[in-house]
């Protein structure tokens, strides 16, 4: 119908350029990160799993957030 939306992704934000049907251009910039890339440890505080527990259902989410962390260490 004559309008368009163009996203432009940077390392720390995304810029949207919107062209409306009447020719008006608007640009919006939104941050995509609040922490440095690679700085989050999603398994912090999770114990390493025991190999015997790997096949059990819910071994990672056991006790709602008290489960095991991923890793290549064999116990």
PDB file of N, CA, C and O in Angstrom:
ATOM      1  N   UNK A   1       0.824  -1.196   0.000  1.00  0.00           N
ATOM      2  CA  UNK A   1       0.000   0.000   0.000  1.00  0.00           C
ATOM      3  C   UNK A   1       0.861   1.250   0.000  1.00  0.00           C
ATOM      4  O   UNK A   1       0.358   2.328   0.217  1.00  0.00           O
ATOM      5  N   UNK A   2       2.159   1.123  -0.189  1.00  0.00           N
ATOM      6  CA  UNK A   2       3.006   2.292  -0.315  1.00  0.00           C
ATOM      7  C   UNK A   2       3.890   2.594   0.881  1.00  0.00           C
ATOM      8  O   UNK A   2       4.807   3.397   0.769  1.00  0.00           O
ATOM      9  N   UNK A   3       3.656   1.977   2.017  1.00  0.00           N
ATOM     10  CA  UNK A   3       4.506   2.182   3.190  1.00  0.00           C
ATOM     11  C   UNK A   3       5.600   1.131   3.228  1.00  0.00           C
ATOM     12  O   UNK A   3       5.557   0.118   2.536  1.00  0.00           O
ATOM     13  N   UNK A   4       6.646   1.374   4.040  1.00  0.00           N
ATOM     14  CA  UNK A   4       7.715   0.389   4.186  1.00  0.00           C
ATOM     15  C   UNK A   4       8.374   0.537   5.549  1.00  0.00           C
ATOM     16  O   UNK A   4       8.339   1.600   6.157  1.00  0.00           O
ATOM     17  N   UNK A   5       8.975  -0.565   5.990  1.00  0.00           N
ATOM     18  CA  UNK A   5       9.718  -0.590   7.248  1.00  0.00           C
ATOM     19  C   UNK A   5      11.058  -1.237   6.961  1.00  0.00           C
ATOM     20  O   UNK A   5      11.124  -2.306   6.372  1.00  0.00           O
ATOM     21  N   UNK A   6      12.151  -0.598   7.363  1.00  0.00           N
ATOM     22  CA  UNK A   6      13.489  -1.108   7.113  1.00  0.00           C
ATOM     23  C   UNK A   6      14.258  -1.169   8.430  1.00  0.00           C
ATOM     24  O   UNK A   6      14.562  -0.140   9.028  1.00  0.00           O
ATOM     25  N   UNK A   7      14.598  -2.385   8.923  1.00  0.00           N
ATOM     26  CA  UNK A   7      15.415  -2.481  10.139  1.00  0.00           C
ATOM     27  C   UNK A   7      16.899  -2.421   9.803  1.00  0.00           C
ATOM     28  O   UNK A   7      17.329  -2.888   8.746  1.00  0.00           O
ATOM     29  N   UNK A   8      17.678  -1.831  10.670  1.00  0.00           N
ATOM     30  CA  UNK A   8      19.128  -1.799  10.530  1.00  0.00           C
ATOM     31  C   UNK A   8      19.703  -2.170  11.892  1.00  0.00           C
ATOM     32  O   UNK A   8      19.574  -1.415  12.853  1.00  0.00           O
ATOM     33  N   UNK A   9      20.328  -3.348  11.966  1.00  0.00           N
ATOM     34  CA  UNK A   9      20.837  -3.851  13.245  1.00  0.00           C
ATOM     35  C   UNK A   9      22.301  -3.500  13.416  1.00  0.00           C
ATOM     36  O   UNK A   9      23.121  -3.776  12.560  1.00  0.00           O
ATOM     37  N   UNK A  10      22.622  -2.896  14.545  1.00  0.00           N
ATOM     38  CA  UNK A  10      24.000  -2.629  14.926  1.00  0.00           C
ATOM     39  C   UNK A  10      24.405  -3.562  16.044  1.00  0.00           C
ATOM     40  O   UNK A  10      23.657  -4.447  16.446  1.00  0.00           O
ATOM     41  N   UNK A  11      25.585  -3.372  16.595  1.00  0.00           N
ATOM     42  CA  UNK A  11      26.057  -4.251  17.671  1.00  0.00           C
ATOM     43  C   UNK A  11      25.366  -3.962  19.002  1.00  0.00           C
ATOM     44  O   UNK A  11      25.285  -4.834  19.858  1.00  0.00           O
ATOM     45  N   UNK A  12      24.847  -2.759  19.184  1.00  0.00           N
ATOM     46  CA  UNK A  12      24.216  -2.414  20.456  1.00  0.00           C
ATOM     47  C   UNK A  12      22.798  -1.889  20.322  1.00  0.00           C
ATOM     48  O   UNK A  12      22.148  -1.584  21.317  1.00  0.00           O
ATOM     49  N   UNK A  13      22.290  -1.775  19.086  1.00  0.00           N
ATOM     50  CA  UNK A  13      20.945  -1.235  18.904  1.00  0.00           C
ATOM     51  C   UNK A  13      20.375  -1.662  17.553  1.00  0.00           C
ATOM     52  O   UNK A  13      21.087  -2.202  16.708  1.00  0.00           O
ATOM     53  N   UNK A  14      19.085  -1.407  17.390  1.00  0.00           N
ATOM     54  CA  UNK A  14      18.433  -1.631  16.114  1.00  0.00           C
ATOM     55  C   UNK A  14      17.702  -0.344  15.752  1.00  0.00           C
ATOM     56  O   UNK A  14      17.060   0.279  16.596  1.00  0.00           O
ATOM     57  N   UNK A  15      17.868   0.095  14.513  1.00  0.00           N
ATOM     58  CA  UNK A  15      17.228   1.313  14.035  1.00  0.00           C
ATOM     59  C   UNK A  15      16.167   0.928  13.023  1.00  0.00           C
ATOM     60  O   UNK A  15      16.426   0.171  12.097  1.00  0.00           O
ATOM     61  N   UNK A  16      14.962   1.426  13.232  1.00  0.00           N
ATOM     62  CA  UNK A  16      13.865   1.184  12.313  1.00  0.00           C
ATOM     63  C   UNK A  16      13.610   2.462  11.526  1.00  0.00           C
ATOM     64  O   UNK A  16      13.435   3.532  12.100  1.00  0.00           O
ATOM     65  N   UNK A  17      13.606   2.364  10.213  1.00  0.00           N
ATOM     66  CA  UNK A  17      13.238   3.480   9.351  1.00  0.00           C
ATOM     67  C   UNK A  17      11.870   3.152   8.759  1.00  0.00           C
ATOM     68  O   UNK A  17      11.709   2.143   8.081  1.00  0.00           O
ATOM     69  N   UNK A  18      10.895   3.987   9.040  1.00  0.00           N
ATOM     70  CA  UNK A  18       9.528   3.759   8.593  1.00  0.00           C
ATOM     71  C   UNK A  18       9.135   4.847   7.619  1.00  0.00           C
ATOM     72  O   UNK A  18       9.271   6.037   7.903  1.00  0.00           O
ATOM     73  N   UNK A  19       8.689   4.422   6.453  1.00  0.00           N
ATOM     74  CA  UNK A  19       8.182   5.360   5.457  1.00  0.00           C
ATOM     75  C   UNK A  19       6.674   5.146   5.360  1.00  0.00           C
ATOM     76  O   UNK A  19       6.200   4.078   5.011  1.00  0.00           O
ATOM     77  N   UNK A  20       5.947   6.179   5.706  1.00  0.00           N
ATOM     78  CA  UNK A  20       4.493   6.108   5.668  1.00  0.00           C
ATOM     79  C   UNK A  20       3.983   6.350   4.251  1.00  0.00           C
ATOM     80  O   UNK A  20       4.715   6.843   3.386  1.00  0.00           O
ATOM     81  N   UNK A  21       2.735   6.017   4.031  1.00  0.00           N
ATOM     82  CA  UNK A  21       2.161   6.160   2.689  1.00  0.00           C
ATOM     83  C   UNK A  21       2.160   7.601   2.194  1.00  0.00           C
ATOM     84  O   UNK A  21       2.234   7.845   0.998  1.00  0.00           O
ATOM     85  N   UNK A  22       2.120   8.556   3.108  1.00  0.00           N
ATOM     86  CA  UNK A  22       2.115   9.959   2.690  1.00  0.00           C
ATOM     87  C   UNK A  22       3.525  10.502   2.447  1.00  0.00           C
ATOM     88  O   UNK A  22       3.720  11.684   2.207  1.00  0.00           O
ATOM     89  N   UNK A  23       4.556   9.619   2.558  1.00  0.00           N
ATOM     90  CA  UNK A  23       5.933  10.029   2.288  1.00  0.00           C
ATOM     91  C   UNK A  23       6.730  10.424   3.527  1.00  0.00           C
ATOM     92  O   UNK A  23       7.933  10.651   3.441  1.00  0.00           O
ATOM     93  N   UNK A  24       6.083  10.525   4.669  1.00  0.00           N
ATOM     94  CA  UNK A  24       6.760  10.892   5.914  1.00  0.00           C
ATOM     95  C   UNK A  24       7.721   9.780   6.339  1.00  0.00           C
ATOM     96  O   UNK A  24       7.376   8.606   6.304  1.00  0.00           O
ATOM     97  N   UNK A  25       8.939  10.162   6.722  1.00  0.00           N
ATOM     98  CA  UNK A  25       9.932   9.219   7.234  1.00  0.00           C
ATOM     99  C   UNK A  25      10.084   9.413   8.739  1.00  0.00           C
ATOM    100  O   UNK A  25      10.179  10.549   9.214  1.00  0.00           O
ATOM    101  N   UNK A  26      10.123   8.327   9.467  1.00  0.00           N
ATOM    102  CA  UNK A  26      10.401   8.370  10.906  1.00  0.00           C
ATOM    103  C   UNK A  26      11.460   7.328  11.197  1.00  0.00           C
ATOM    104  O   UNK A  26      11.472   6.249  10.610  1.00  0.00           O
ATOM    105  N   UNK A  27      12.358   7.628  12.131  1.00  0.00           N
ATOM    106  CA  UNK A  27      13.394   6.684  12.547  1.00  0.00           C
ATOM    107  C   UNK A  27      13.313   6.497  14.055  1.00  0.00           C
ATOM    108  O   UNK A  27      13.174   7.466  14.803  1.00  0.00           O
ATOM    109  N   UNK A  28      13.411   5.239  14.471  1.00  0.00           N
ATOM    110  CA  UNK A  28      13.376   4.890  15.886  1.00  0.00           C
ATOM    111  C   UNK A  28      14.591   4.037  16.184  1.00  0.00           C
ATOM    112  O   UNK A  28      14.902   3.117  15.436  1.00  0.00           O
ATOM    113  N   UNK A  29      15.276   4.339  17.260  1.00  0.00           N
ATOM    114  CA  UNK A  29      16.451   3.565  17.653  1.00  0.00           C
ATOM    115  C   UNK A  29      16.200   2.966  19.036  1.00  0.00           C
ATOM    116  O   UNK A  29      15.821   3.676  19.964  1.00  0.00           O
ATOM    117  N   UNK A  30      16.398   1.638  19.133  1.00  0.00           N
ATOM    118  CA  UNK A  30      16.183   0.930  20.382  1.00  0.00           C
ATOM    119  C   UNK A  30      17.443   0.168  20.761  1.00  0.00           C
ATOM    120  O   UNK A  30      18.030  -0.505  19.912  1.00  0.00           O
ATOM    121  N   UNK A  31      17.858   0.224  22.021  1.00  0.00           N
ATOM    122  CA  UNK A  31      19.010  -0.583  22.447  1.00  0.00           C
ATOM    123  C   UNK A  31      18.634  -2.066  22.454  1.00  0.00           C
ATOM    124  O   UNK A  31      17.497  -2.423  22.753  1.00  0.00           O
ATOM    125  N   UNK A  32      19.572  -2.927  22.086  1.00  0.00           N
ATOM    126  CA  UNK A  32      19.325  -4.364  22.099  1.00  0.00           C
ATOM    127  C   UNK A  32      20.077  -5.052  23.229  1.00  0.00           C
ATOM    128  O   UNK A  32      19.819  -6.212  23.503  1.00  0.00           O
ATOM    129  N   UNK A  33      21.002  -4.358  23.878  1.00  0.00           N
ATOM    130  CA  UNK A  33      21.784  -4.966  24.959  1.00  0.00           C
ATOM    131  C   UNK A  33      21.872  -3.982  26.118  1.00  0.00           C
ATOM    132  O   UNK A  33      21.973  -2.786  25.930  1.00  0.00           O
ATOM    133  N   UNK A  34      21.889  -4.555  27.321  1.00  0.00           N
ATOM    134  CA  UNK A  34      22.149  -3.727  28.499  1.00  0.00           C
ATOM    135  C   UNK A  34      23.413  -4.204  29.203  1.00  0.00           C
ATOM    136  O   UNK A  34      23.850  -3.585  30.159  1.00  0.00           O
ATOM    137  N   UNK A  35      23.990  -5.310  28.724  1.00  0.00           N
ATOM    138  CA  UNK A  35      25.240  -5.827  29.273  1.00  0.00           C
ATOM    139  C   UNK A  35      26.185  -6.119  28.112  1.00  0.00           C
ATOM    140  O   UNK A  35      25.755  -6.270  26.967  1.00  0.00           O
ATOM    141  N   UNK A  36      27.441  -6.224  28.403  1.00  0.00           N
ATOM    142  CA  UNK A  36      28.430  -6.514  27.362  1.00  0.00           C
ATOM    143  C   UNK A  36      28.202  -7.915  26.796  1.00  0.00           C
ATOM    144  O   UNK A  36      27.859  -8.849  27.531  1.00  0.00           O
ATOM    145  N   UNK A  37      28.376  -8.063  25.503  1.00  0.00           N
ATOM    146  CA  UNK A  37      28.192  -9.354  24.849  1.00  0.00           C
ATOM    147  C   UNK A  37      29.144 -10.389  25.432  1.00  0.00           C
ATOM    148  O   UNK A  37      30.330 -10.138  25.591  1.00  0.00           O
ATOM    149  N   UNK A  38      28.611 -11.553  25.793  1.00  0.00           N
ATOM    150  CA  UNK A  38      29.417 -12.627  26.358  1.00  0.00           C
ATOM    151  C   UNK A  38      29.675 -12.507  27.848  1.00  0.00           C
ATOM    152  O   UNK A  38      30.380 -13.331  28.427  1.00  0.00           O
ATOM    153  N   UNK A  39      29.108 -11.504  28.506  1.00  0.00           N
ATOM    154  CA  UNK A  39      29.402 -11.294  29.928  1.00  0.00           C
ATOM    155  C   UNK A  39      28.463 -12.060  30.864  1.00  0.00           C
ATOM    156  O   UNK A  39      28.699 -12.111  32.065  1.00  0.00           O
ATOM    157  N   UNK A  40      27.406 -12.664  30.339  1.00  0.00           N
ATOM    158  CA  UNK A  40      26.430 -13.351  31.186  1.00  0.00           C
ATOM    159  C   UNK A  40      26.760 -14.837  31.274  1.00  0.00           C
ATOM    160  O   UNK A  40      27.045 -15.483  30.281  1.00  0.00           O
ATOM    161  N   UNK A  41      26.733 -15.376  32.489  1.00  0.00           N
ATOM    162  CA  UNK A  41      26.926 -16.809  32.700  1.00  0.00           C
ATOM    163  C   UNK A  41      25.563 -17.400  33.065  1.00  0.00           C
ATOM    164  O   UNK A  41      25.133 -17.329  34.209  1.00  0.00           O
ATOM    165  N   UNK A  42      24.840 -17.995  32.081  1.00  0.00           N
ATOM    166  CA  UNK A  42      23.491 -18.483  32.345  1.00  0.00           C
ATOM    167  C   UNK A  42      23.439 -19.670  33.298  1.00  0.00           C
ATOM    168  O   UNK A  42      22.379 -19.994  33.822  1.00  0.00           O
ATOM    169  N   UNK A  43      24.567 -20.331  33.540  1.00  0.00           N
ATOM    170  CA  UNK A  43      24.590 -21.500  34.407  1.00  0.00           C
ATOM    171  C   UNK A  43      25.210 -21.210  35.768  1.00  0.00           C
ATOM    172  O   UNK A  43      25.500 -22.127  36.527  1.00  0.00           O
ATOM    173  N   UNK A  44      25.393 -19.938  36.088  1.00  0.00           N
ATOM    174  CA  UNK A  44      25.988 -19.551  37.362  1.00  0.00           C
ATOM    175  C   UNK A  44      25.150 -20.092  38.519  1.00  0.00           C
ATOM    176  O   UNK A  44      23.941 -19.942  38.553  1.00  0.00           O
ATOM    177  N   UNK A  45      25.812 -20.738  39.461  1.00  0.00           N
ATOM    178  CA  UNK A  45      25.131 -21.271  40.624  1.00  0.00           C
ATOM    179  C   UNK A  45      24.534 -22.655  40.424  1.00  0.00           C
ATOM    180  O   UNK A  45      23.951 -23.207  41.336  1.00  0.00           O
ATOM    181  N   UNK A  46      24.650 -23.220  39.227  1.00  0.00           N
ATOM    182  CA  UNK A  46      24.132 -24.563  38.952  1.00  0.00           C
ATOM    183  C   UNK A  46      25.256 -25.569  39.139  1.00  0.00           C
ATOM    184  O   UNK A  46      26.358 -25.371  38.657  1.00  0.00           O
ATOM    185  N   UNK A  47      24.995 -26.678  39.834  1.00  0.00           N
ATOM    186  CA  UNK A  47      26.039 -27.698  39.985  1.00  0.00           C
ATOM    187  C   UNK A  47      26.254 -28.457  38.676  1.00  0.00           C
ATOM    188  O   UNK A  47      25.365 -28.531  37.842  1.00  0.00           O
ATOM    189  N   UNK A  48      27.438 -29.030  38.506  1.00  0.00           N
ATOM    190  CA  UNK A  48      27.699 -29.871  37.338  1.00  0.00           C
ATOM    191  C   UNK A  48      26.862 -31.142  37.464  1.00  0.00           C
ATOM    192  O   UNK A  48      26.698 -31.669  38.561  1.00  0.00           O
ATOM    193  N   UNK A  49      26.308 -31.651  36.364  1.00  0.00           N
ATOM    194  CA  UNK A  49      25.461 -32.844  36.446  1.00  0.00           C
ATOM    195  C   UNK A  49      26.271 -34.125  36.649  1.00  0.00           C
ATOM    196  O   UNK A  49      27.429 -34.213  36.264  1.00  0.00           O
ATOM    197  N   UNK A  50      25.644 -35.096  37.243  1.00  0.00           N
ATOM    198  CA  UNK A  50      26.229 -36.438  37.337  1.00  0.00           C
ATOM    199  C   UNK A  50      25.767 -37.178  36.091  1.00  0.00           C
ATOM    200  O   UNK A  50      24.618 -37.048  35.674  1.00  0.00           O
ATOM    201  N   UNK A  51      26.634 -37.970  35.485  1.00  0.00           N
ATOM    202  CA  UNK A  51      26.280 -38.670  34.249  1.00  0.00           C
ATOM    203  C   UNK A  51      25.065 -39.567  34.439  1.00  0.00           C
ATOM    204  O   UNK A  51      24.251 -39.719  33.538  1.00  0.00           O
ATOM    205  N   UNK A  52      24.873 -40.135  35.610  1.00  0.00           N
ATOM    206  CA  UNK A  52      23.728 -41.000  35.866  1.00  0.00           C
ATOM    207  C   UNK A  52      22.410 -40.219  35.831  1.00  0.00           C
ATOM    208  O   UNK A  52      21.355 -40.780  35.560  1.00  0.00           O
ATOM    209  N   UNK A  53      22.470 -38.921  36.092  1.00  0.00           N
ATOM    210  CA  UNK A  53      21.258 -38.102  36.120  1.00  0.00           C
ATOM    211  C   UNK A  53      20.912 -37.470  34.774  1.00  0.00           C
ATOM    212  O   UNK A  53      19.838 -36.894  34.623  1.00  0.00           O
ATOM    213  N   UNK A  54      21.818 -37.541  33.808  1.00  0.00           N
ATOM    214  CA  UNK A  54      21.619 -36.877  32.521  1.00  0.00           C
ATOM    215  C   UNK A  54      20.348 -37.350  31.818  1.00  0.00           C
ATOM    216  O   UNK A  54      19.641 -36.553  31.209  1.00  0.00           O
ATOM    217  N   UNK A  55      20.048 -38.631  31.872  1.00  0.00           N
ATOM    218  CA  UNK A  55      18.888 -39.161  31.144  1.00  0.00           C
ATOM    219  C   UNK A  55      17.579 -38.999  31.909  1.00  0.00           C
ATOM    220  O   UNK A  55      16.517 -39.249  31.355  1.00  0.00           O
ATOM    221  N   UNK A  56      17.608 -38.558  33.138  1.00  0.00           N
ATOM    222  CA  UNK A  56      16.386 -38.377  33.919  1.00  0.00           C
ATOM    223  C   UNK A  56      15.622 -37.151  33.435  1.00  0.00           C
ATOM    224  O   UNK A  56      16.211 -36.119  33.123  1.00  0.00           O
ATOM    225  N   UNK A  57      14.320 -37.287  33.378  1.00  0.00           N
ATOM    226  CA  UNK A  57      13.469 -36.171  32.964  1.00  0.00           C
ATOM    227  C   UNK A  57      13.592 -35.026  33.958  1.00  0.00           C
ATOM    228  O   UNK A  57      13.532 -35.240  35.169  1.00  0.00           O
ATOM    229  N   UNK A  58      13.759 -33.820  33.452  1.00  0.00           N
ATOM    230  CA  UNK A  58      13.817 -32.636  34.297  1.00  0.00           C
ATOM    231  C   UNK A  58      15.110 -32.435  35.034  1.00  0.00           C
ATOM    232  O   UNK A  58      15.165 -31.680  35.991  1.00  0.00           O
ATOM    233  N   UNK A  59      16.192 -33.091  34.615  1.00  0.00           N
ATOM    234  CA  UNK A  59      17.445 -32.967  35.369  1.00  0.00           C
ATOM    235  C   UNK A  59      17.989 -31.544  35.358  1.00  0.00           C
ATOM    236  O   UNK A  59      18.599 -31.116  36.312  1.00  0.00           O
ATOM    237  N   UNK A  60      17.728 -30.803  34.290  1.00  0.00           N
ATOM    238  CA  UNK A  60      18.218 -29.413  34.269  1.00  0.00           C
ATOM    239  C   UNK A  60      17.295 -28.475  35.035  1.00  0.00           C
ATOM    240  O   UNK A  60      17.737 -27.543  35.688  1.00  0.00           O
ATOM    241  N   UNK A  61      16.006 -28.713  34.967  1.00  0.00           N
ATOM    242  CA  UNK A  61      15.051 -27.814  35.611  1.00  0.00           C
ATOM    243  C   UNK A  61      14.558 -28.329  36.957  1.00  0.00           C
ATOM    244  O   UNK A  61      13.599 -27.818  37.499  1.00  0.00           O
ATOM    245  N   UNK A  62      15.233 -29.344  37.481  1.00  0.00           N
ATOM    246  CA  UNK A  62      14.850 -29.937  38.766  1.00  0.00           C
ATOM    247  C   UNK A  62      14.665 -28.868  39.838  1.00  0.00           C
ATOM    248  O   UNK A  62      15.460 -27.956  39.967  1.00  0.00           O
ATOM    249  N   UNK A  63      13.588 -28.992  40.577  1.00  0.00           N
ATOM    250  CA  UNK A  63      13.274 -28.069  41.675  1.00  0.00           C
ATOM    251  C   UNK A  63      13.171 -26.624  41.213  1.00  0.00           C
ATOM    252  O   UNK A  63      13.528 -25.704  41.945  1.00  0.00           O
ATOM    253  N   UNK A  64      12.701 -26.418  40.012  1.00  0.00           N
ATOM    254  CA  UNK A  64      12.474 -25.062  39.493  1.00  0.00           C
ATOM    255  C   UNK A  64      13.678 -24.147  39.732  1.00  0.00           C
ATOM    256  O   UNK A  64      13.737 -23.410  40.695  1.00  0.00           O
ATOM    257  N   UNK A  65      14.628 -24.211  38.907  1.00  0.00           N
ATOM    258  CA  UNK A  65      15.829 -23.377  38.907  1.00  0.00           C
ATOM    259  C   UNK A  65      16.929 -23.911  39.817  1.00  0.00           C
ATOM    260  O   UNK A  65      17.944 -23.277  39.987  1.00  0.00           O
ATOM    261  N   UNK A  66      16.761 -25.059  40.417  1.00  0.00           N
ATOM    262  CA  UNK A  66      17.809 -25.607  41.256  1.00  0.00           C
ATOM    263  C   UNK A  66      18.485 -26.780  40.578  1.00  0.00           C
ATOM    264  O   UNK A  66      19.116 -27.585  41.230  1.00  0.00           O
ATOM    265  N   UNK A  67      18.330 -26.883  39.268  1.00  0.00           N
ATOM    266  CA  UNK A  67      18.814 -28.043  38.534  1.00  0.00           C
ATOM    267  C   UNK A  67      20.301 -28.013  38.250  1.00  0.00           C
ATOM    268  O   UNK A  67      21.072 -27.309  38.896  1.00  0.00           O
ATOM    269  N   UNK A  68      20.701 -28.788  37.279  1.00  0.00           N
ATOM    270  CA  UNK A  68      22.106 -28.953  36.930  1.00  0.00           C
ATOM    271  C   UNK A  68      22.538 -28.024  35.814  1.00  0.00           C
ATOM    272  O   UNK A  68      21.730 -27.614  34.992  1.00  0.00           O
ATOM    273  N   UNK A  69      23.787 -27.725  35.726  1.00  0.00           N
ATOM    274  CA  UNK A  69      24.319 -26.905  34.630  1.00  0.00           C
ATOM    275  C   UNK A  69      24.936 -27.808  33.579  1.00  0.00           C
ATOM    276  O   UNK A  69      25.308 -28.930  33.861  1.00  0.00           O
ATOM    277  N   UNK A  70      25.019 -27.314  32.377  1.00  0.00           N
ATOM    278  CA  UNK A  70      25.651 -28.047  31.295  1.00  0.00           C
ATOM    279  C   UNK A  70      27.170 -27.996  31.452  1.00  0.00           C
ATOM    280  O   UNK A  70      27.704 -27.062  32.019  1.00  0.00           O
ATOM    281  N   UNK A  71      27.845 -28.954  30.914  1.00  0.00           N
ATOM    282  CA  UNK A  71      29.295 -28.941  30.962  1.00  0.00           C
ATOM    283  C   UNK A  71      29.847 -30.249  30.437  1.00  0.00           C
ATOM    284  O   UNK A  71      29.114 -31.201  30.204  1.00  0.00           O
ATOM    285  N   UNK A  72      31.151 -30.306  30.232  1.00  0.00           N
ATOM    286  CA  UNK A  72      31.764 -31.514  29.717  1.00  0.00           C
ATOM    287  C   UNK A  72      32.542 -32.264  30.790  1.00  0.00           C
ATOM    288  O   UNK A  72      33.276 -33.165  30.504  1.00  0.00           O
ATOM    289  N   UNK A  73      32.350 -31.869  32.018  1.00  0.00           N
ATOM    290  CA  UNK A  73      33.040 -32.506  33.132  1.00  0.00           C
ATOM    291  C   UNK A  73      32.270 -33.774  33.524  1.00  0.00           C
ATOM    292  O   UNK A  73      31.063 -33.746  33.697  1.00  0.00           O
ATOM    293  N   UNK A  74      32.951 -34.887  33.638  1.00  0.00           N
ATOM    294  CA  UNK A  74      32.325 -36.143  34.019  1.00  0.00           C
ATOM    295  C   UNK A  74      32.422 -36.355  35.518  1.00  0.00           C
ATOM    296  O   UNK A  74      33.490 -36.215  36.106  1.00  0.00           O
ATOM    297  N   UNK A  75      31.302 -36.653  36.152  1.00  0.00           N
ATOM    298  CA  UNK A  75      31.285 -36.914  37.604  1.00  0.00           C
ATOM    299  C   UNK A  75      30.900 -38.349  37.852  1.00  0.00           C
ATOM    300  O   UNK A  75      30.081 -38.908  37.269  1.00  0.00           O
TER     301      UNK A  75
END
